[in-house]
Coordinates of C-alpha atoms in Angstrom, one line a residue:
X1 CA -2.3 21.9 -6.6
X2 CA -1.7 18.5 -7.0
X3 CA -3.2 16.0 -4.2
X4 CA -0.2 13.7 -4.9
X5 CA 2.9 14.2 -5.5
X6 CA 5.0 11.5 -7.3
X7 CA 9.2 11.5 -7.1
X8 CA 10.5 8.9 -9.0
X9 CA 14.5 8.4 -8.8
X10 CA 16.5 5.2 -9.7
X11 CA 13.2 3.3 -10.2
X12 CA 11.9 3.9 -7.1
X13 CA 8.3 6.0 -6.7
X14 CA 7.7 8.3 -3.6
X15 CA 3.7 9.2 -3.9
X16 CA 3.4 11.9 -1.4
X17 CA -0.7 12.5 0.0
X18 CA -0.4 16.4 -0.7
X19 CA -3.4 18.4 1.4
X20 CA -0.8 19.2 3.9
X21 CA -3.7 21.8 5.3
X22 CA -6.3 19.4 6.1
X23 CA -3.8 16.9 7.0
X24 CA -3.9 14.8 3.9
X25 CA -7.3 13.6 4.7
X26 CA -9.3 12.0 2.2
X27 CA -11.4 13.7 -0.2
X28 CA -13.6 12.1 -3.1
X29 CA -10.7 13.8 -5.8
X30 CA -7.8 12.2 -3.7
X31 CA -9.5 9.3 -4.1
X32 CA -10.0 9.0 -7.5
X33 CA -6.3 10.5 -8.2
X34 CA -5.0 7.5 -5.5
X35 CA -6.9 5.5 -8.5
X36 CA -5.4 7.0 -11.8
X37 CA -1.9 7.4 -10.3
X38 CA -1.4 3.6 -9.5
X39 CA -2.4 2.6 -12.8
X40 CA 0.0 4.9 -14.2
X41 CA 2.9 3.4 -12.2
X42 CA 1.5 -0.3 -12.4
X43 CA 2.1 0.1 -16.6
X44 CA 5.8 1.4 -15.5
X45 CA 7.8 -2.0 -16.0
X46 CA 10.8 0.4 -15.1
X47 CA 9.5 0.7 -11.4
X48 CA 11.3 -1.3 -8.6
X49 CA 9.0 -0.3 -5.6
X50 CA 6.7 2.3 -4.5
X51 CA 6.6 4.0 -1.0
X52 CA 3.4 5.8 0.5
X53 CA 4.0 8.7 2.8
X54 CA 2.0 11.9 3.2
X55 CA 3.8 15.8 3.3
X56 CA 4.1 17.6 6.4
X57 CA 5.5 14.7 8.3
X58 CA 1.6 13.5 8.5
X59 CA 0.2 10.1 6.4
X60 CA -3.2 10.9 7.0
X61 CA -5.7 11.9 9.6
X62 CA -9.1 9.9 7.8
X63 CA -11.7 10.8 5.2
X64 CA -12.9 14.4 4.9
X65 CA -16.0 14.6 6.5
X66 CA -16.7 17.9 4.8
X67 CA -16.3 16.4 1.5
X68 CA -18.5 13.2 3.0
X69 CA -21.0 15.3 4.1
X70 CA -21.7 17.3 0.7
X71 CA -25.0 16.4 -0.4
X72 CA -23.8 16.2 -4.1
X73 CA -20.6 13.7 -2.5
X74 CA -23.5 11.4 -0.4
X75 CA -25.2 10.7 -3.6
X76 CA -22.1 9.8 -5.3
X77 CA -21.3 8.0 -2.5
X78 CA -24.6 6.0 -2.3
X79 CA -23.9 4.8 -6.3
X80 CA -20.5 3.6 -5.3
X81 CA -22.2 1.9 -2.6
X82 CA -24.5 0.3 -4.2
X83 CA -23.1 -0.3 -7.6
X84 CA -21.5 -3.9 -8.7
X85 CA -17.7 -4.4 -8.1
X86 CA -15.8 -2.6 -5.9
X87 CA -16.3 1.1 -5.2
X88 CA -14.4 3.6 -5.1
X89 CA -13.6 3.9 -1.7
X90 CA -12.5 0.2 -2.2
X91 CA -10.2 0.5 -5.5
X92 CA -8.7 3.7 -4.1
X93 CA -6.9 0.8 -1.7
X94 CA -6.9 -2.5 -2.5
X95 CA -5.6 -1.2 -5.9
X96 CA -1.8 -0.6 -4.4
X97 CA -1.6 -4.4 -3.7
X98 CA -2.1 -5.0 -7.4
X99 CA 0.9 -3.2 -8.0
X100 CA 3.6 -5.6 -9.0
X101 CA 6.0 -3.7 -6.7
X102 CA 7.2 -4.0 -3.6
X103 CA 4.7 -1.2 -1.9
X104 CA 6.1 0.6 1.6
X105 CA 4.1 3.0 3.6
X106 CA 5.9 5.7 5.5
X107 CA 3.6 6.7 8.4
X108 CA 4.1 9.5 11.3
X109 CA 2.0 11.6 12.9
X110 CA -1.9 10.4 12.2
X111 CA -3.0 7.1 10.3
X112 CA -6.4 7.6 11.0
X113 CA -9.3 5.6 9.3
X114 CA -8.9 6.0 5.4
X115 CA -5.1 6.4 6.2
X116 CA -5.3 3.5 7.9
X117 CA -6.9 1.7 5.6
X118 CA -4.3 2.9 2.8
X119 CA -1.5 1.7 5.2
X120 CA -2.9 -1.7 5.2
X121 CA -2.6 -2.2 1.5
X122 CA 0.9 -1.7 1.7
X123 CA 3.4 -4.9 1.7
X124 CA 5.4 -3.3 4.7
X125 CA 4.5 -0.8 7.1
X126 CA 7.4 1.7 8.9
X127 CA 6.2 4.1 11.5
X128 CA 7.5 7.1 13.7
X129 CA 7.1 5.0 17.3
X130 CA 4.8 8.3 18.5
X131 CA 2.8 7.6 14.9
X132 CA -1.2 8.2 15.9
X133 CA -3.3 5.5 14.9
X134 CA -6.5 4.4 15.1
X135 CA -9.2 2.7 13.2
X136 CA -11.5 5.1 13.5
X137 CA -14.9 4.5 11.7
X138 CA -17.4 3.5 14.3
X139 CA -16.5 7.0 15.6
X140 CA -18.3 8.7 13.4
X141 CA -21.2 6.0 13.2
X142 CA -19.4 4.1 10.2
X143 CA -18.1 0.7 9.1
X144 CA -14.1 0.6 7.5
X145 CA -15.4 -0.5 3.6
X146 CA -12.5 0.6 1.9
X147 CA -11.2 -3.1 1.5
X148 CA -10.2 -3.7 5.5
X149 CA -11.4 -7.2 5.0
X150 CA -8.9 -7.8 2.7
X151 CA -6.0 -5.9 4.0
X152 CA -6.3 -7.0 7.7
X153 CA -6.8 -10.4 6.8
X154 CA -3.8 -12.4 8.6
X155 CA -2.0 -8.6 9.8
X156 CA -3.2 -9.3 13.6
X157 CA -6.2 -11.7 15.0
X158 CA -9.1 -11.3 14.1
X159 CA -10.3 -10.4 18.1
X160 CA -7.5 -8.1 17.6
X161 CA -9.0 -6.5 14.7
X162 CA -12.5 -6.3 16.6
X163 CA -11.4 -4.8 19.1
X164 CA -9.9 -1.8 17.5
X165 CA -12.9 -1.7 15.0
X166 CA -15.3 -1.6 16.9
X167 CA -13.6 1.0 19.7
X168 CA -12.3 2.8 17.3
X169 CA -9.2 3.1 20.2
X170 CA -6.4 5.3 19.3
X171 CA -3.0 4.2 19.7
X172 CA 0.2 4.7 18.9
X173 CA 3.0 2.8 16.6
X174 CA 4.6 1.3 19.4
X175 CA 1.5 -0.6 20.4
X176 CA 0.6 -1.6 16.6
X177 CA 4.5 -2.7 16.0
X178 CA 3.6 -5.0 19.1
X179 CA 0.5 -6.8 17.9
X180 CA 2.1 -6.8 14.1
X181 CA 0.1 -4.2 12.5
X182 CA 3.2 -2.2 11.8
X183 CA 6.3 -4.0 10.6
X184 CA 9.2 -1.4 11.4
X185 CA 9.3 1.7 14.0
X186 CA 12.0 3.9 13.2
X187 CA 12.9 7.6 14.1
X188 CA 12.9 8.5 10.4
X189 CA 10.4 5.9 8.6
X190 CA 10.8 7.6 5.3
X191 CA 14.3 7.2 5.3
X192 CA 14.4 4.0 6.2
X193 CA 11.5 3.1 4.3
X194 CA 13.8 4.3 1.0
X195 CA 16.9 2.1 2.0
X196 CA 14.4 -1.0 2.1
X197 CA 13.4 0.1 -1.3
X198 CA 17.4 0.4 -2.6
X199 CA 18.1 -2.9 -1.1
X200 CA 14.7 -4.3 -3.3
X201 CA 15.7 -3.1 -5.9
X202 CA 19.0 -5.0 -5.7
X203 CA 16.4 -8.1 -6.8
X204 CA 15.4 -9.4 -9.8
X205 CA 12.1 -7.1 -10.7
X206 CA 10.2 -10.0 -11.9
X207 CA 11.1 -11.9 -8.6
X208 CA 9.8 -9.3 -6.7
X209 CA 6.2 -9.2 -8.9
X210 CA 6.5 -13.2 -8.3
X211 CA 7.2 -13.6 -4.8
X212 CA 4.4 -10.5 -4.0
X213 CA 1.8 -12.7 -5.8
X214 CA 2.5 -15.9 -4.5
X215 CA 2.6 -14.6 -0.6
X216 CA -0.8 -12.5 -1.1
X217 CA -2.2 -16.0 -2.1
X218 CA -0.7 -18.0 0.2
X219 CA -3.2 -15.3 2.4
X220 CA -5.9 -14.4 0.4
X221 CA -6.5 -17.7 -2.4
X222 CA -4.4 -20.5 -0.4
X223 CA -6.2 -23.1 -3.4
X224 CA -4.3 -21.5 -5.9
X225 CA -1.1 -20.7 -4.1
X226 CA 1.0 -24.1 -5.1
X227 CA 0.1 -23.5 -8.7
X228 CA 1.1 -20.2 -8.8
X229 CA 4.1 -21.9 -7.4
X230 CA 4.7 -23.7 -10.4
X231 CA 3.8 -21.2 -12.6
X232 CA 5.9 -18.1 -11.5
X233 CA 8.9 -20.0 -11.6
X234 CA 8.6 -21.6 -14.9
X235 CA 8.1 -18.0 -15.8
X236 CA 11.2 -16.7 -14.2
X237 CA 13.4 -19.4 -15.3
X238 CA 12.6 -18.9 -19.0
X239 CA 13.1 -15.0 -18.3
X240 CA 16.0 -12.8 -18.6
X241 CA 16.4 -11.6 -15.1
X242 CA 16.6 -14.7 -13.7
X243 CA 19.9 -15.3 -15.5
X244 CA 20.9 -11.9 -14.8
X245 CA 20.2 -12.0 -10.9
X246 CA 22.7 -15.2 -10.8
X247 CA 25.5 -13.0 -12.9
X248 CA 24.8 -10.0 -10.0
X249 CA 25.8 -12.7 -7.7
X250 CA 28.9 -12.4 -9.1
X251 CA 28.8 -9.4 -10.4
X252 CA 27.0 -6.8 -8.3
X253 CA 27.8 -3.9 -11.4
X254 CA 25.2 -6.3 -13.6
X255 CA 22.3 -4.5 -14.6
X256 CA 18.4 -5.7 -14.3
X257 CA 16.4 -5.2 -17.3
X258 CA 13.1 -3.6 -17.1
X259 CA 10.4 -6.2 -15.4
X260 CA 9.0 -8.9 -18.1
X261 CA 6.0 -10.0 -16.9
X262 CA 3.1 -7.7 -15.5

């Protein structure tokens, strides 16, 4: 069986975490096919926006400790750890904000640790209000290092984000949605979470990869922000879209051609 599960329909991809048993926690395969299945759909200039959401009405209750605690897993863990670049356990994550798509996580039931960490690299976060959450590593006698540092940056405070580290506190969606860790609460987060993709993908798709790169480094590379400025729309106004996204105006029948730029 497949640990996700991809739906595409009308350019829009629905990657489903599929270990519905274990609660689509986090095993060293899923991992690795979190890895290969973004790159597929990041070479997909058809794609208007991804969403994340896990099967069984569940995003994900952590990383598999079984699987962690595999002696052959710990010393592929320990290479990935020490190793140059990012590991593993970082890519698997910080790979979906690469994407240039709109990416929306889906979340009820738990977002524990590793699911946490995967909701973060998402661009917009919609929860069940009774959604389970928790950064959970110092539970188990860990530190987050699947690229938290990067996707908390600016999400909440930074006491905030200590606080919740280092308690590893669970709580629940309405709490988050009131400090800003969760964008949306809704009753049906997937649902909702595919009408925001429709209405996204009522934009131009190389405005979308634009204004995704130009926000993340407003956050992440402020230096570089105003001349990516520049750049992106010098890019978009020699583009096609551009000129087709002022006929839609018009025109809402017109019809986006596949994304130009990567």
């Amino acid at each position: 069986m497949a640990l996700l599960r991809v739906e595409k329909n009308n350019g829009i991809a629905t990657v489903y975490l599929n270990r519905p048993d274990k609660r689509n926690a986090m095993s060293f395969a899923l991992l690795k096919e979190l890895v290969s299945t973004a790159e597929k759909l990041k070479k997909d200039r058809s794609l208007r926006c991804v969403i994340l959401t896990g099967e069984a009405q569940v995003f994900s209750a952590g990383i598999d400790l079984a699987d962690l605690n595999n002696p052959k897993n710990r010393a592929y863990a320990a290479w990935e750890l020490i190793k140059p670049g990012q590991s593993l356990f970082q890519k698997a994550f910080l790979i979906w904000q690469q994407l240039p798509v709109p990416v929306i996580a889906a979340l009820e039931g738990f977002c524990f640790g590793a699911g946490m960490q995967l909701a973060l690299a998402a661009d917009i976060r919609i929860a069940h209000p009774k959604t389970q959450m928790s950064i959970m590593e110092s539970r188990w006698g860990l530190v987050p290092d699947m690229g938290l540092t990067r996707s908390l940056k600016g999400v909440i405070g930074l006491d905030l984000a200590k606080e919740l580290t280092l308690t590893a506190r669970i709580f629940d969606a309405e709490y988050a949605k009131d400090i800003g860790l969760v964008t949306h609460l809704s009753e049906q987060p997937l649902v909702q979470a595919q009408q925001l993709a429709e209405e996204l993908s009522q934009r131009s798709p190389d405005a979308l990869a634009a204004a995704k790169q130009v926000l993340d480094a407003m956050e992440h590379r402020p230096k570089h922000s105003l001349r990516l400025e520049k750049i992106w729309q010098l890019k978009l106004l020699l583009g096609k879209n551009s000129q087709l996204a002022r006929k839609k105006d018009k025109n809402p029948e017109v019809q986006f051609l596949p994304r130009q730029y990567k």
